[in-house]
mmCIF file of C-alpha atoms in Angstrom:
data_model
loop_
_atom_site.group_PDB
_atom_site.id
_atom_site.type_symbol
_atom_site.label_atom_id
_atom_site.label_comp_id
_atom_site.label_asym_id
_atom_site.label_seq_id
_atom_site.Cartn_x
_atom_site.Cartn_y
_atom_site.Cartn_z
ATOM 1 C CA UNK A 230 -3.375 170.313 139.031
ATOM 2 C CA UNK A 231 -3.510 167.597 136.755
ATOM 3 C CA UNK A 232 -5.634 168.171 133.834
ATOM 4 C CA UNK A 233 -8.126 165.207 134.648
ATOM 5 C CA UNK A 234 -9.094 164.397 138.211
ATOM 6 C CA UNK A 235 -9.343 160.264 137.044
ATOM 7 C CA UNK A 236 -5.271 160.914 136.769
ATOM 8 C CA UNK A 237 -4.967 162.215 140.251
ATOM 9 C CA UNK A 238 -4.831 158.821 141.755
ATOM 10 C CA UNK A 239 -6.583 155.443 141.388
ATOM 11 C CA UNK A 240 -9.392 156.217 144.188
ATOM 12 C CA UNK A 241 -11.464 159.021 145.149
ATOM 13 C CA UNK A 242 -12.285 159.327 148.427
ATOM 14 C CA UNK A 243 -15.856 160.033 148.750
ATOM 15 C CA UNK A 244 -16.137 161.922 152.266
ATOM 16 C CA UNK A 245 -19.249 162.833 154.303
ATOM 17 C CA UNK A 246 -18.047 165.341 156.892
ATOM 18 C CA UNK A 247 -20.448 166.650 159.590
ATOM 19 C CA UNK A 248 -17.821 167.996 161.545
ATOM 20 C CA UNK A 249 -15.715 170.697 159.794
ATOM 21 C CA UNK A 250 -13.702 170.587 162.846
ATOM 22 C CA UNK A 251 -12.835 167.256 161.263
ATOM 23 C CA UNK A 252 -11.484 168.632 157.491
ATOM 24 C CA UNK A 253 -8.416 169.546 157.821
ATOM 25 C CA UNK A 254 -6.792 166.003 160.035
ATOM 26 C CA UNK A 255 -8.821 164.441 157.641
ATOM 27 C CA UNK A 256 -7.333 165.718 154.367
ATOM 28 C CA UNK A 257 -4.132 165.803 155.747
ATOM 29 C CA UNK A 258 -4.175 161.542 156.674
ATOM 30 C CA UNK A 259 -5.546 161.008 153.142
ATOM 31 C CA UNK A 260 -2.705 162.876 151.280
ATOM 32 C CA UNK A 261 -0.147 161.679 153.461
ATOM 33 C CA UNK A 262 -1.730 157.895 152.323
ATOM 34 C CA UNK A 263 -1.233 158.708 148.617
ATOM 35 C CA UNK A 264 -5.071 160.254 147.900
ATOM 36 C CA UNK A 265 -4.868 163.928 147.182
ATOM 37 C CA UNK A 266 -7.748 163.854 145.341
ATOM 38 C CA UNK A 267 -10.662 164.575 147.642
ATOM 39 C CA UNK A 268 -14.513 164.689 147.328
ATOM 40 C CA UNK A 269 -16.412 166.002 149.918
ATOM 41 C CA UNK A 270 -20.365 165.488 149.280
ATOM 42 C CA UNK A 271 -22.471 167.975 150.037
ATOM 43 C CA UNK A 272 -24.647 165.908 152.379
ATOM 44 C CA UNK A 273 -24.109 167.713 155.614
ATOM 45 C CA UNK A 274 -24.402 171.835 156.428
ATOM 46 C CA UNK A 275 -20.871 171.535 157.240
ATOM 47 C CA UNK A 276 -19.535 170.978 153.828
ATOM 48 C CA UNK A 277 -19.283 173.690 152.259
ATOM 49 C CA UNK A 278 -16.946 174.782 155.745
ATOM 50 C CA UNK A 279 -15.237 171.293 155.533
ATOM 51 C CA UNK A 280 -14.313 172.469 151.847
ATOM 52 C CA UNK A 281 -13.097 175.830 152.532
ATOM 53 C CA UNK A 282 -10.927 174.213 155.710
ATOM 54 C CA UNK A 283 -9.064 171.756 153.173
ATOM 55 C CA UNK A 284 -8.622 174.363 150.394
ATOM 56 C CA UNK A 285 -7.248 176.936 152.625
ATOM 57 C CA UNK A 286 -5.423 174.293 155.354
ATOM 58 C CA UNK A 287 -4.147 171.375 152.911
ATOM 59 C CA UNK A 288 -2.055 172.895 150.062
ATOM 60 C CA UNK A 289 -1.193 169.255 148.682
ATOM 61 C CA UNK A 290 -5.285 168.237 148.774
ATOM 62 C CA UNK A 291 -6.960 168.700 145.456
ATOM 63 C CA UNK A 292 -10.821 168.917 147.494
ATOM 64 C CA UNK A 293 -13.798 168.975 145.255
ATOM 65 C CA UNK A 294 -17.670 169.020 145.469
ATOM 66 C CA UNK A 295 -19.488 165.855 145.346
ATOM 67 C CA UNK A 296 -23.180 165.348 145.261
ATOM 68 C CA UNK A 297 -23.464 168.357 143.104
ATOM 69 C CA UNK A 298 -27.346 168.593 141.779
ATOM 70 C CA UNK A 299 -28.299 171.991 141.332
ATOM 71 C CA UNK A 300 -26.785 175.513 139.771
ATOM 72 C CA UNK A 301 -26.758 176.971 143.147
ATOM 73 C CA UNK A 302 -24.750 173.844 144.741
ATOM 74 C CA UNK A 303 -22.302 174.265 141.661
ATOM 75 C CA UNK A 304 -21.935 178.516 142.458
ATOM 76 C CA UNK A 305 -21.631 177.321 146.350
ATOM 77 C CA UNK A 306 -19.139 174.437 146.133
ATOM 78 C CA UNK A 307 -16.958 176.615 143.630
ATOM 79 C CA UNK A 308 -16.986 179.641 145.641
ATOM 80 C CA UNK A 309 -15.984 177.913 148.844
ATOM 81 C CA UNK A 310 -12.901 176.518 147.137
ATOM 82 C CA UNK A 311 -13.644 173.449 145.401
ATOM 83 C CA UNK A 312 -11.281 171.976 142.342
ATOM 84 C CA UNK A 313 -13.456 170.045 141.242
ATOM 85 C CA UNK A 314 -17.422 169.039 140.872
ATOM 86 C CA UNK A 315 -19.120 165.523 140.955
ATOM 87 C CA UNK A 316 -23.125 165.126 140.467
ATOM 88 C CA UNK A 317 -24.935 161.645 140.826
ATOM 89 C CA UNK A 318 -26.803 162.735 137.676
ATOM 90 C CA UNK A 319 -27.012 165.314 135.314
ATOM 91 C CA UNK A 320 -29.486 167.625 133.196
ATOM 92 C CA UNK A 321 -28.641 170.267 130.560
ATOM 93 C CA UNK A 322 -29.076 173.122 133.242
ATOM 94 C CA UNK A 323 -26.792 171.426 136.001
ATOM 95 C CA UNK A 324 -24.440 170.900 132.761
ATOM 96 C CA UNK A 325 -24.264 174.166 131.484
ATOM 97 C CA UNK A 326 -23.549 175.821 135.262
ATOM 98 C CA UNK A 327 -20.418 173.311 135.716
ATOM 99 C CA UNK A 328 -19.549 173.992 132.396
ATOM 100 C CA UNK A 329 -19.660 177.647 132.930
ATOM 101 C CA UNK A 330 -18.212 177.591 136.142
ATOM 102 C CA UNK A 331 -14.582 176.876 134.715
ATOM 103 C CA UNK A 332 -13.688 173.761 137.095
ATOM 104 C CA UNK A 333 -13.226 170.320 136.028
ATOM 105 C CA UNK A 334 -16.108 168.483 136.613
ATOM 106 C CA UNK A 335 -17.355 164.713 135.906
ATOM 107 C CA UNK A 336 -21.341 164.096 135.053
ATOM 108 C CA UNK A 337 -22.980 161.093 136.647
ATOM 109 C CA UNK A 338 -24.424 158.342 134.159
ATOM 110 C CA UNK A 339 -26.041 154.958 134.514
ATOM 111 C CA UNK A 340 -27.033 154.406 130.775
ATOM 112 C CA UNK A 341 -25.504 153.980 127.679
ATOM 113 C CA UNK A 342 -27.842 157.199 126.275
ATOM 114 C CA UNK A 343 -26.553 159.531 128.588
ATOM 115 C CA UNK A 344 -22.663 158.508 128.027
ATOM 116 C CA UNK A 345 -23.884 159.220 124.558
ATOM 117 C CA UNK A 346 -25.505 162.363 125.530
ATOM 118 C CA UNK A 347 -22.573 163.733 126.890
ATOM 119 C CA UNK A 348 -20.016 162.836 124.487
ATOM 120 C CA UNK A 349 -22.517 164.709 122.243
ATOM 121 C CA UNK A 350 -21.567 167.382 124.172
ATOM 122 C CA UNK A 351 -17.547 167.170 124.461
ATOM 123 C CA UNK A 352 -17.652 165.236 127.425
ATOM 124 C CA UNK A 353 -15.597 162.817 127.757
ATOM 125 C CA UNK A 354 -14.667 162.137 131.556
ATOM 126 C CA UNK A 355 -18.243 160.893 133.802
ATOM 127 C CA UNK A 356 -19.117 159.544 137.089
ATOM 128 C CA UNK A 357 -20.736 156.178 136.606
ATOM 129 C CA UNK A 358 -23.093 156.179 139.593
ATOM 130 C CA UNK A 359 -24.589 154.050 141.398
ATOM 131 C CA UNK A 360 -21.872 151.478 140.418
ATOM 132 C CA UNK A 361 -22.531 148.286 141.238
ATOM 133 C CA UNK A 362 -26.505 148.617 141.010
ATOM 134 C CA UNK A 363 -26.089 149.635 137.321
ATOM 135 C CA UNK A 364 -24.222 146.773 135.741
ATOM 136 C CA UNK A 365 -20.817 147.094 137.417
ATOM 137 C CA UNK A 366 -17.445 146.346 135.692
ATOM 138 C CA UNK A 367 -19.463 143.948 133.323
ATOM 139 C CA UNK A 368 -21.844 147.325 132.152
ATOM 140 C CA UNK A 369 -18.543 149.412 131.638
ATOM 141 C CA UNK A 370 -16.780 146.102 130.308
ATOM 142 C CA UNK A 371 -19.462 146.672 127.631
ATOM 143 C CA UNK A 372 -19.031 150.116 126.798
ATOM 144 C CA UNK A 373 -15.633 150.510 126.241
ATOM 145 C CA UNK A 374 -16.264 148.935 122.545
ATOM 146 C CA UNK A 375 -18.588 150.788 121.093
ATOM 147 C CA UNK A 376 -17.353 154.249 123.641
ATOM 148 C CA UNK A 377 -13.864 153.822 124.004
ATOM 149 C CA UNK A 378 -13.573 157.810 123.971
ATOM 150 C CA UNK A 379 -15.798 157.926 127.279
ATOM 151 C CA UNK A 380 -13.505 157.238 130.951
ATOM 152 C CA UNK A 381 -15.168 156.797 133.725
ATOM 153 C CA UNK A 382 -14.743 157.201 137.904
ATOM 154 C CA UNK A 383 -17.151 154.089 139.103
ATOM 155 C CA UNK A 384 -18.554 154.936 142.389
ATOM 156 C CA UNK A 385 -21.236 153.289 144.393
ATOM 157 C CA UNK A 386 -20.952 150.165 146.139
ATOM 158 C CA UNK A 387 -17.359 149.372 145.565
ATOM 159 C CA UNK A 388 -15.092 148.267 148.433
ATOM 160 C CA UNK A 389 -11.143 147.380 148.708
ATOM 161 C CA UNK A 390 -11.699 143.620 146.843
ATOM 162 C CA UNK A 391 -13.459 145.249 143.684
ATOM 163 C CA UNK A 392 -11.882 148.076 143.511
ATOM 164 C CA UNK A 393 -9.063 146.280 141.180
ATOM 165 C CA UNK A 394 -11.680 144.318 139.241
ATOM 166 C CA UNK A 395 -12.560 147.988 137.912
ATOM 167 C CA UNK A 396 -8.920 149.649 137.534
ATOM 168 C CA UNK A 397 -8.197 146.942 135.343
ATOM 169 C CA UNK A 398 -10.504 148.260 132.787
ATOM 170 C CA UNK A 399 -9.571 150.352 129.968
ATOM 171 C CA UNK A 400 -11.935 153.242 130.160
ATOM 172 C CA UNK A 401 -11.821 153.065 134.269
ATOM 173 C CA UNK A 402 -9.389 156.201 135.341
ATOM 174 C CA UNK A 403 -9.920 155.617 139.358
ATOM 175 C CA UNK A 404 -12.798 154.332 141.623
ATOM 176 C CA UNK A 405 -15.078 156.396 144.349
ATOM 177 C CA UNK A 406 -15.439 155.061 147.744
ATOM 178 C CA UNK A 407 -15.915 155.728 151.536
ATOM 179 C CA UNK A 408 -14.071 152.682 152.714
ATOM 180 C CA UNK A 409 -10.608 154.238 153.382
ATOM 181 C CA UNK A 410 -12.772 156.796 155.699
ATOM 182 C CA UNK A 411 -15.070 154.743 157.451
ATOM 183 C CA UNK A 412 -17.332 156.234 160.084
ATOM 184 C CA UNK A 413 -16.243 155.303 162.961
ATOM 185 C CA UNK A 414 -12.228 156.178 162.433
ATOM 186 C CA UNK A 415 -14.128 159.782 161.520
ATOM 187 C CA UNK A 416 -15.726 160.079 164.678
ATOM 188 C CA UNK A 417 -13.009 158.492 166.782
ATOM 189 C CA UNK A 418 -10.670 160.480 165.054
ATOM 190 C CA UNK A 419 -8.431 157.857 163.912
ATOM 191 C CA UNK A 420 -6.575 159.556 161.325
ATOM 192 C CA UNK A 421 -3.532 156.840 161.491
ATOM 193 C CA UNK A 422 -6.158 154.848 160.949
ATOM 194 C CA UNK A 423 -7.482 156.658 157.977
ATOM 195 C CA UNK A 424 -4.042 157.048 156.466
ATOM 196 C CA UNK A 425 -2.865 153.530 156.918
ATOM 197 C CA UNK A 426 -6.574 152.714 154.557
ATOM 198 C CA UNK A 427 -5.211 155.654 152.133
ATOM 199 C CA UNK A 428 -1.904 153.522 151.711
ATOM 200 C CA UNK A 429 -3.885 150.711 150.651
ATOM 201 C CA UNK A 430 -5.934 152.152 148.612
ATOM 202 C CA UNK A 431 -3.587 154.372 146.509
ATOM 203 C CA UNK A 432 -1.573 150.927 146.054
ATOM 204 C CA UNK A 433 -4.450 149.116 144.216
ATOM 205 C CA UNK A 434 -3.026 149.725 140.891
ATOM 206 C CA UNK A 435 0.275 149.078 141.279
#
């Protein structure tokens, strides 16, 4: 694996599984797409399973935790095969169990104090979360002056048409979304679908 997950590729798919019947064919159209990288929230009982079925089924997925908020989730996510975490937010304890858990993992922020915070800390790769409500491209456009150290995975709000406005930034590594895995391709299971949106996506920074 890469050494940073914002290298991986230039959007995260942010994937709410209640189905881990659904994890592997749903790994497997992403990758093929060009989006190995993989976060699968834990939102749903099943995703803990839906993790274990792409770290043991999809050798070419890197699958990681998203919507990590607690020590336990961290212990959890990491034992059922995750690569890496993501957390909407973070305290010192949530820090210090991703820290200690020995897998990459990128710290939500929304203010400049906590970007701060954190590179305090030696962190230099975040989450910024919830995207567009907190400032968007223009908020990170901002940072990169006076933070150039600090890169960042927006997530929150961002579809296909903004998704470039962000990878054009300097401190932007790749984007979060759900729009290459919309809902209803999920439960129709449309993974050509799916795969055809992965194409796309993974071709936004050309």
């Amino acid at each position: 694996m890469t050494s940073s997950v914002l290298d991986l590729a230039p959007v995260l798919p942010v994937v709410v599984l209640r189905d881990a019947a659904d994890a592997v064919p749903l790994a497997r159209a992403l990758v093929a797409g060009g989006l190995p990288a993989i976060e699968v929230t834990l939102r749903t009982p099943a995703a803990l399973d839906a993790i274990g079925a792409i770290a043991e089924g999809v050798p070419d997925a890197v699958v990681g935790a998203g919507t990590v908020v607690s020590p336990r989730n961290v212990a959890d996510a990491v034992a059922a095969g995750a690569r890496f975490l993501v957390s909407p937010g973070w305290t010192d304890l949530l820090l210090d169990a991703m820290r200690a858990s020995g897998t990459p993992f990128l710290p939500g922020v929304s203010t400049t104090s906590e970007v701060v915070a954190l590179l305090e800390r030696g962190v230099t790769e975040m989450k910024f979360f919830p995207a567009e409500a907190a400032g968007g491209t223009a908020y990170l456009k901002a940072l990169s002056s006076p933070l150039p150290q600090a890169r960042f995975c927006p997530t929150g709000g961002i579809s296909a048409a903004s998704a470039p406005t962000y990878l054009a930034l300097p401190n932007v590594g790749c984007v979060g979304g759900s729009w290459m895995v919309p809902a209803d391709a999920v439960t129709a299971k449309d993974w050509a679908r799916v795969e055809r949106l992965a194409r796309e996506a993974a071709a936004l920074r050309g």
